[in-house]
mmCIF file of C-alpha atoms in Angstrom:
data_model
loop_
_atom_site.group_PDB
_atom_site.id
_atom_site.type_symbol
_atom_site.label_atom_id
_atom_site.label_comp_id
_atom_site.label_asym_id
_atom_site.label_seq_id
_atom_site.Cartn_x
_atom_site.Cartn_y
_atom_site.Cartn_z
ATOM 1 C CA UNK D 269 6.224 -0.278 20.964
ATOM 2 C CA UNK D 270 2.216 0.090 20.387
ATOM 3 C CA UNK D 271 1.520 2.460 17.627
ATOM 4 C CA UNK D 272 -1.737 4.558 16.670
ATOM 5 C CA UNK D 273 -2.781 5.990 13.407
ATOM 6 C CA UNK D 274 -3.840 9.960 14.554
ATOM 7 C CA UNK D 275 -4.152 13.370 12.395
ATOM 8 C CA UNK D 276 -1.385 14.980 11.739
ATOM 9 C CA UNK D 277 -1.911 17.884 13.836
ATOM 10 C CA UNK D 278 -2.107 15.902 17.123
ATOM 11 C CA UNK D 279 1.585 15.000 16.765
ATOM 12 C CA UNK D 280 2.349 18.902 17.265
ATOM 13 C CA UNK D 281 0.138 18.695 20.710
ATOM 14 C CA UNK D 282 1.943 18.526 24.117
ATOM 15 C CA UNK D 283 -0.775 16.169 25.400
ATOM 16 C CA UNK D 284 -2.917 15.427 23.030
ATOM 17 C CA UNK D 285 -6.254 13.627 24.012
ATOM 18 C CA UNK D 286 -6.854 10.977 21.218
ATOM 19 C CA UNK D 287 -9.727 10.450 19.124
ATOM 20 C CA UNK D 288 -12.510 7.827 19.805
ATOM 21 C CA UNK D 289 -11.219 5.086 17.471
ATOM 22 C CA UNK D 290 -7.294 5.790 18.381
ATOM 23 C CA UNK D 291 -8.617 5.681 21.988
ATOM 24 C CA UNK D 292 -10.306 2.889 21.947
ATOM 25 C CA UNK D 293 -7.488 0.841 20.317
ATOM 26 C CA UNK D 294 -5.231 1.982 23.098
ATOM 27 C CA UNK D 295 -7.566 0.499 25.719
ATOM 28 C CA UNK D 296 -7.442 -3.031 24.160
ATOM 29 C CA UNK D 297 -3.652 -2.824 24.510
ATOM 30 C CA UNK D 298 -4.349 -1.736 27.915
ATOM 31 C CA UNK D 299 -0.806 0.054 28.514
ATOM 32 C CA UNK D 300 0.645 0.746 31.894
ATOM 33 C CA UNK D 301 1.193 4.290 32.894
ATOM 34 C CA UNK D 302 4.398 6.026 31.200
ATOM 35 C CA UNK D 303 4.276 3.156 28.897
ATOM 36 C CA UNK D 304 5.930 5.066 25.179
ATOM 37 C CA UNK D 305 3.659 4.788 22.330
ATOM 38 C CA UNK D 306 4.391 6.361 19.129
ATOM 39 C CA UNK D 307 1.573 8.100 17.190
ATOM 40 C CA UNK D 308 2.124 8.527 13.866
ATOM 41 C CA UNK D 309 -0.282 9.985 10.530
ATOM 42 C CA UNK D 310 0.644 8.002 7.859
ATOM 43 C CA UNK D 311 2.656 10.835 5.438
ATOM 44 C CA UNK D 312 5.700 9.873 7.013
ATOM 45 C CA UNK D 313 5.504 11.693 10.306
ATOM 46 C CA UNK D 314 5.534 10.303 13.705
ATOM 47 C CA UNK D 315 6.400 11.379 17.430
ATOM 48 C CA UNK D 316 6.508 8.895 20.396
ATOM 49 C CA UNK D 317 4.331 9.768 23.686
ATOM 50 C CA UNK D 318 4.160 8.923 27.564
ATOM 51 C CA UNK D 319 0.772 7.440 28.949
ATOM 52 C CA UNK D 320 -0.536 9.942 31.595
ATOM 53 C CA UNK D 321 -4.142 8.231 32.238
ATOM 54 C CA UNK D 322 -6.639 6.532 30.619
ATOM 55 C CA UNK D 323 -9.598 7.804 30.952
ATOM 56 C CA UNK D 324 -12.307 5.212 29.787
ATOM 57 C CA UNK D 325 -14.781 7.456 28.199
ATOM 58 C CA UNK D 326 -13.377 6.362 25.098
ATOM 59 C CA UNK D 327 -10.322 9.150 25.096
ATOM 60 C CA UNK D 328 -6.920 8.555 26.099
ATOM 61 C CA UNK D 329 -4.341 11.330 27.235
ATOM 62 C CA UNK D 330 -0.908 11.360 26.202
ATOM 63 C CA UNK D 331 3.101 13.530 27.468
ATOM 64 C CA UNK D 332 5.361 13.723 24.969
ATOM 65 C CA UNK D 333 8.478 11.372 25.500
ATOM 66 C CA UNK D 334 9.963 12.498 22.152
ATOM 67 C CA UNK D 335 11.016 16.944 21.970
ATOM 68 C CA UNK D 336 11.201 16.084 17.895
ATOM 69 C CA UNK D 337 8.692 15.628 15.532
ATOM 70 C CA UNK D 338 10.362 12.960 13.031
ATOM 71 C CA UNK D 339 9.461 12.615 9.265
ATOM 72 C CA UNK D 340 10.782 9.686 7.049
ATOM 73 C CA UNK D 341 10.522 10.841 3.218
ATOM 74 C CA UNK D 342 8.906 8.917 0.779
ATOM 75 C CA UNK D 343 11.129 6.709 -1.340
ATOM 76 C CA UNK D 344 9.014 4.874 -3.422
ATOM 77 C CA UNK D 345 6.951 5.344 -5.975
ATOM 78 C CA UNK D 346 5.234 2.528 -6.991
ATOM 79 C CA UNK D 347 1.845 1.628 -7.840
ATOM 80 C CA UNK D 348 -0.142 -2.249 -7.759
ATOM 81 C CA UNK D 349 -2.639 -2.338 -10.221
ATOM 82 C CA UNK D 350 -4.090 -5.368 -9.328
ATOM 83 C CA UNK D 351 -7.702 -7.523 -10.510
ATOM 84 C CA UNK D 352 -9.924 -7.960 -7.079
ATOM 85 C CA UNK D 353 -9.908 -10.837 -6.011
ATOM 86 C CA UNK D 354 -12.126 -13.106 -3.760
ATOM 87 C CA UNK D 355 -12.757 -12.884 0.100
ATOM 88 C CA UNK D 356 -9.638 -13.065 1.911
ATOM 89 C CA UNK D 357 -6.701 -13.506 -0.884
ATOM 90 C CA UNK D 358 -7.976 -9.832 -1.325
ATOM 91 C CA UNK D 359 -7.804 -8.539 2.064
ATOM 92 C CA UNK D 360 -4.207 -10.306 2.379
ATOM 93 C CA UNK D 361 -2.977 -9.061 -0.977
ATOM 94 C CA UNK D 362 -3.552 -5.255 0.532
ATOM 95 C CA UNK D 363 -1.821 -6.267 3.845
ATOM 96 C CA UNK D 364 1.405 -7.325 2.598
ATOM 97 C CA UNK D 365 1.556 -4.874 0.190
ATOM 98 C CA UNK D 366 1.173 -2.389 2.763
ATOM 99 C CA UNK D 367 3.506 -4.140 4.611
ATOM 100 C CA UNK D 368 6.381 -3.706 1.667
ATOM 101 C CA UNK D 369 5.804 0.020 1.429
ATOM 102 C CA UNK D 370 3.552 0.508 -2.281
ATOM 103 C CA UNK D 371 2.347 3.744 -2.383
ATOM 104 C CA UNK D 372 -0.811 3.095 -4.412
ATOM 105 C CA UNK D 373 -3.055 0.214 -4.836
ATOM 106 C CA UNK D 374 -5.345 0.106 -7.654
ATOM 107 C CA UNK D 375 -8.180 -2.291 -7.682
ATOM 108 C CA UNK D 376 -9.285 -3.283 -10.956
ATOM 109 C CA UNK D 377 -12.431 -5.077 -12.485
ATOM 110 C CA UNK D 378 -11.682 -6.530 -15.358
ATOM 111 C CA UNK D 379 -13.721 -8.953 -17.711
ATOM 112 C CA UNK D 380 -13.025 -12.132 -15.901
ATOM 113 C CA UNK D 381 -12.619 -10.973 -12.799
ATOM 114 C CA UNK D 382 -14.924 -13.259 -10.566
ATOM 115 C CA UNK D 383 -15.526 -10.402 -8.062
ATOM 116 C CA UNK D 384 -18.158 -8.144 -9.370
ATOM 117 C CA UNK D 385 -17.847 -4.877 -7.054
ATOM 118 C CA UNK D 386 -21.328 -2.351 -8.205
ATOM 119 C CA UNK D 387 -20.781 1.136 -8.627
ATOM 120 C CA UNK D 388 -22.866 2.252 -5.748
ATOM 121 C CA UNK D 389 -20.793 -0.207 -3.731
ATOM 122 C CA UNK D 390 -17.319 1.241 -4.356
ATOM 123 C CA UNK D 391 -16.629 3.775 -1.983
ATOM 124 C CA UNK D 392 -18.079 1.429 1.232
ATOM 125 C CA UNK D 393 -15.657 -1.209 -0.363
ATOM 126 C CA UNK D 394 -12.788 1.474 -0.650
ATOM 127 C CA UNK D 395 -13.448 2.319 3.478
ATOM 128 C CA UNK D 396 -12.840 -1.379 4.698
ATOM 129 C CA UNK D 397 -10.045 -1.844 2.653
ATOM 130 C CA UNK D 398 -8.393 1.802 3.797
ATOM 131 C CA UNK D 399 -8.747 0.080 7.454
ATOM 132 C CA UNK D 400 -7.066 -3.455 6.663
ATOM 133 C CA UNK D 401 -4.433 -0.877 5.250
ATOM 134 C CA UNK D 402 -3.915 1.101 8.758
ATOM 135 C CA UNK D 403 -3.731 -1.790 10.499
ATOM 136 C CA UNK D 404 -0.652 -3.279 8.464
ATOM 137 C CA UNK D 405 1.099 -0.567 8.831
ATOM 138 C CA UNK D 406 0.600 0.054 12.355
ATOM 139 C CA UNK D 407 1.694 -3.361 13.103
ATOM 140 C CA UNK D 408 4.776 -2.989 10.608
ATOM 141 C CA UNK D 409 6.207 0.059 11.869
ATOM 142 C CA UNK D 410 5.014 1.572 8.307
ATOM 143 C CA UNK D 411 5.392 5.364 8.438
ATOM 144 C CA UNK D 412 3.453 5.712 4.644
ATOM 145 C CA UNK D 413 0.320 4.564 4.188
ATOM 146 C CA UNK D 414 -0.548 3.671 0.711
ATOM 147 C CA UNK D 415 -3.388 5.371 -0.999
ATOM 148 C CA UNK D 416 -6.213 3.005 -1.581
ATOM 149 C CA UNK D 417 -8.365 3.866 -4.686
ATOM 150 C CA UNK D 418 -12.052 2.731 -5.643
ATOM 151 C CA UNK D 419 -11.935 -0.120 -7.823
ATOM 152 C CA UNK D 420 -11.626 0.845 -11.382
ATOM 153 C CA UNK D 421 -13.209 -0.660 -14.619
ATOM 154 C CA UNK D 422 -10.114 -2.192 -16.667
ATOM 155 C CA UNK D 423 -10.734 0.630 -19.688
ATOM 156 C CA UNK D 424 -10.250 3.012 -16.933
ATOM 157 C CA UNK D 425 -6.760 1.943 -15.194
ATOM 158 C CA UNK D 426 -5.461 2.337 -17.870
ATOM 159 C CA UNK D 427 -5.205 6.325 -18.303
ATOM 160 C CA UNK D 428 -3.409 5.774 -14.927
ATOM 161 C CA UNK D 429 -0.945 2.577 -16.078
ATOM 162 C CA UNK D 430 0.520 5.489 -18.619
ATOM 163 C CA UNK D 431 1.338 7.676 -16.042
ATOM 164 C CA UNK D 432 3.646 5.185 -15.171
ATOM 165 C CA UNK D 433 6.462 2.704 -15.757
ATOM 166 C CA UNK D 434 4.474 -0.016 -15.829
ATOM 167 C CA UNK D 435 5.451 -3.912 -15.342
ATOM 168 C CA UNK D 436 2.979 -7.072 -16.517
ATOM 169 C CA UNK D 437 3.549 -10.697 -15.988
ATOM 170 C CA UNK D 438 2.742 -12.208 -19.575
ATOM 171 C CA UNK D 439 3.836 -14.545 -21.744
ATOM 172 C CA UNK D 440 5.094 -13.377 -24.971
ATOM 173 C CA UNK D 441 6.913 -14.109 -27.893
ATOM 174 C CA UNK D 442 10.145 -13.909 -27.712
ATOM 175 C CA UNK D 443 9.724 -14.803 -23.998
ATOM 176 C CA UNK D 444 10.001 -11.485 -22.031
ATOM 177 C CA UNK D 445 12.694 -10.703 -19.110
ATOM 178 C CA UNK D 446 12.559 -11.953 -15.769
ATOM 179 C CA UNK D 447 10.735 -8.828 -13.819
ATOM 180 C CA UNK D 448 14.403 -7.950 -12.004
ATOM 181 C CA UNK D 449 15.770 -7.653 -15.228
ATOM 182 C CA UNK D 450 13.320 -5.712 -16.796
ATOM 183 C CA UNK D 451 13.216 -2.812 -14.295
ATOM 184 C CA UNK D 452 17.032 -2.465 -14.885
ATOM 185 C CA UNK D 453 16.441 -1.920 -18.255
ATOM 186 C CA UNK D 454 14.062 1.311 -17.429
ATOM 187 C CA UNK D 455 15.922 2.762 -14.678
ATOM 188 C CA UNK D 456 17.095 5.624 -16.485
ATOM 189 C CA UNK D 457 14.027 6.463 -17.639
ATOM 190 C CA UNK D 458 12.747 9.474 -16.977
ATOM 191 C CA UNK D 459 9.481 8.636 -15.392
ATOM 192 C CA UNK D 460 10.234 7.483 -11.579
ATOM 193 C CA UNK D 461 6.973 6.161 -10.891
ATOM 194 C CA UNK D 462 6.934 2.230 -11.111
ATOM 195 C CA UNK D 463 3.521 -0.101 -11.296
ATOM 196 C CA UNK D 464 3.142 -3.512 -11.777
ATOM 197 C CA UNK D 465 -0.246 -4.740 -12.939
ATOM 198 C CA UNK D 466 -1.735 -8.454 -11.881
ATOM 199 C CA UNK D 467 -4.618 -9.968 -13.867
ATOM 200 C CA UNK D 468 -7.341 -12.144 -12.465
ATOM 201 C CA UNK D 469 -7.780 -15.855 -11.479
ATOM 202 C CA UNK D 470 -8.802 -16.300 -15.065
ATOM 203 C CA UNK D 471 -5.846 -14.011 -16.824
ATOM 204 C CA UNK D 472 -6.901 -11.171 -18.909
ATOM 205 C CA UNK D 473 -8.658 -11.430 -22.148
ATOM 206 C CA UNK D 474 -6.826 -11.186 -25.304
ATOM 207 C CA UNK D 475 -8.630 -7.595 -26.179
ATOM 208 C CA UNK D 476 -7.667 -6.413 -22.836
ATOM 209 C CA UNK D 477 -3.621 -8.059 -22.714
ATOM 210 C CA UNK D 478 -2.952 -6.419 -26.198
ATOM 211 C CA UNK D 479 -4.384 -3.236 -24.854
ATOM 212 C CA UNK D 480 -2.188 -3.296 -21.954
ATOM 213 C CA UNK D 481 1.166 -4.612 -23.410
ATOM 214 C CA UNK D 482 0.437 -1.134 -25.685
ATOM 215 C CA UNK D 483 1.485 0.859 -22.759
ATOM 216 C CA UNK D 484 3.338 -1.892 -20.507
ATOM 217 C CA UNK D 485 6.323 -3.740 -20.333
ATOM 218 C CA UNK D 486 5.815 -7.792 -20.368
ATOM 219 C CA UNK D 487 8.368 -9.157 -18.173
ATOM 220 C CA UNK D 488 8.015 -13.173 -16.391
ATOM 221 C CA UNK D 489 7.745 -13.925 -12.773
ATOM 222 C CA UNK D 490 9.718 -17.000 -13.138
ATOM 223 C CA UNK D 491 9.008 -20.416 -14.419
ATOM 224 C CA UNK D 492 5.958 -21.315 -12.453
ATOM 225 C CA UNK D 493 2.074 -20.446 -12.389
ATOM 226 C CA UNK D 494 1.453 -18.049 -9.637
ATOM 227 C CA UNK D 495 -1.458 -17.500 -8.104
ATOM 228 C CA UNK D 496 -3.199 -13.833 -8.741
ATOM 229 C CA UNK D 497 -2.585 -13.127 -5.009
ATOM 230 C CA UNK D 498 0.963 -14.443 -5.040
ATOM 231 C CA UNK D 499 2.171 -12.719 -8.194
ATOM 232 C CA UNK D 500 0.652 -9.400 -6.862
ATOM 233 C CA UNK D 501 3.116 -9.714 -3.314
ATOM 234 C CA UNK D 502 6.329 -11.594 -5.674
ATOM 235 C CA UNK D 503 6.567 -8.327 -7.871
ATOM 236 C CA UNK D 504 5.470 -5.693 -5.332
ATOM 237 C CA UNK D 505 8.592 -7.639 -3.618
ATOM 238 C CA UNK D 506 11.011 -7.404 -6.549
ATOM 239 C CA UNK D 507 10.297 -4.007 -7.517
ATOM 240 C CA UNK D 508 10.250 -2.545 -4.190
ATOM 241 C CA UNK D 509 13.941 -4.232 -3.438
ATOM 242 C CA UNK D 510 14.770 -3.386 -6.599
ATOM 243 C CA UNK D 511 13.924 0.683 -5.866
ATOM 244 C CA UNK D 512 14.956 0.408 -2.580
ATOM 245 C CA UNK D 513 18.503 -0.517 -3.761
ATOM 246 C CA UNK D 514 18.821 2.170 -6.508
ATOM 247 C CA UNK D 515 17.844 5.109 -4.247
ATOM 248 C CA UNK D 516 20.807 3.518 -2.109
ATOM 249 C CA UNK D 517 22.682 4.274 -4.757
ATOM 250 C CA UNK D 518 21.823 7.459 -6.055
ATOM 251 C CA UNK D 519 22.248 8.662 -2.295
ATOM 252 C CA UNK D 520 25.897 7.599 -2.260
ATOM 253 C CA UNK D 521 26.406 9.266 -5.027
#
């Protein structure tokens, strides 16, 4: 079933008339009449529709198909820190993390991060991104999208890292846990917000690890050198399993 990003408010509509961009999406997929496509706002709420007509001045117009509006609560809370990195690894790295249901991505600059991103330049940067974003999660049958922030100096993640339970792939002496284990360790902690925090192509600066593993928890993503890009998506993957399985849990409870 196609699926389109919309307000929340147009899900409570009997035959709602889409917006421009939603519209125009819908005419690419060129859907035959009382085709069902579900519209959905990206806070967990979603309705499926009937298409009535296209009309191609850029709006489309919809009949319900669905009497309920459904929500799907949140059940994760966890946040990707991650160092930007360049061209498309970047644009991938949000995709699949959208994909496994984070509910924040943080990008960071930190001091060898290759990608410099200018101040002036953030919030432009922060608008493409938000878009790769939608589209994942259209195409994944996402009901959350994840809030994308401007990219952050390093000093300044890290107020947010200690609002958190936060994971960091590092080596350390005595070698740290494997990341599974490690988030095992702090499930009964208080604090059910979970991040995991990826350095850059060159690995963070000694100034800026020791500053982190003040407020983190080292842990190992196995016995191999991962790429910045692929040890963002491995732990996002871990973690979210991990979380996913616990709420299980506590539900059954």
């Amino acid at each position: 079933m196609h699926r389109l990003l919309v307000e929340t408010s147009l899900l409570n509509e009997e035959s709602p008339v889409l917006p421009a961009d939603a519209a125009k999406h819908l005419k690419v997929l060129r859907p035959k009449s009382g085709e069902e496509i579900e519209l959905f706002d990206g806070r967990g709420r979603c309705r499926v529709f009937k298409v009535q007509g296209l009309r191609f001045d850029e709006r489309g117009c919809l009949i319900p198909a669905s009497e309920t509006l459904n929500f799907k609560p949140l059940t994760l809370n966890l946040t990707l820190f991650a160092c930007v990195t360049k061209g498309s690894r970047w644009d991938w790295t949000i995709e699949k993390a959208t994909e496994l249901g984070v509910t924040r991505i943080v990008p960071v600059i930190s001091n060898r991060t290759i990608v410099r991103i200018p101040q002036a330049e953030r919030a432009a940067k922060r608008e493409r991104w938000m878009r790769i974003a939608e589209d994942a999660a259209r195409q994944s049958d996402a009901k959350w999208l994840p809030e994308i922030c401007e990219a952050v100096d390093f000093r300044d993640a890290l107020a947010l890292v200690r609002e958190t339970t936060c994971f960091v792939g590092a080596l350390t002496n005595p070698p740290p846990e494997p990341l599974a284990k490690a988030f095992l360790s702090t499930k009964a902690r208080r604090c059910g917000a979970r991040s995991v925090f990826i350095g850059p192509e060159g690995d963070f600066t000694p100034e800026e690890l020791k500053a982190l593993l003040e407020i983190a928890i080292p842990t190992s993503f196995g016995p191999t050198i991962l790429r910045a890009e692929t040890a963002a998506i491995f732990a996002v993957s871990v973690l979210a399993g991990a979380m996913h399985s616990n709420f299980a849990q506590t539900k059954e409870r």
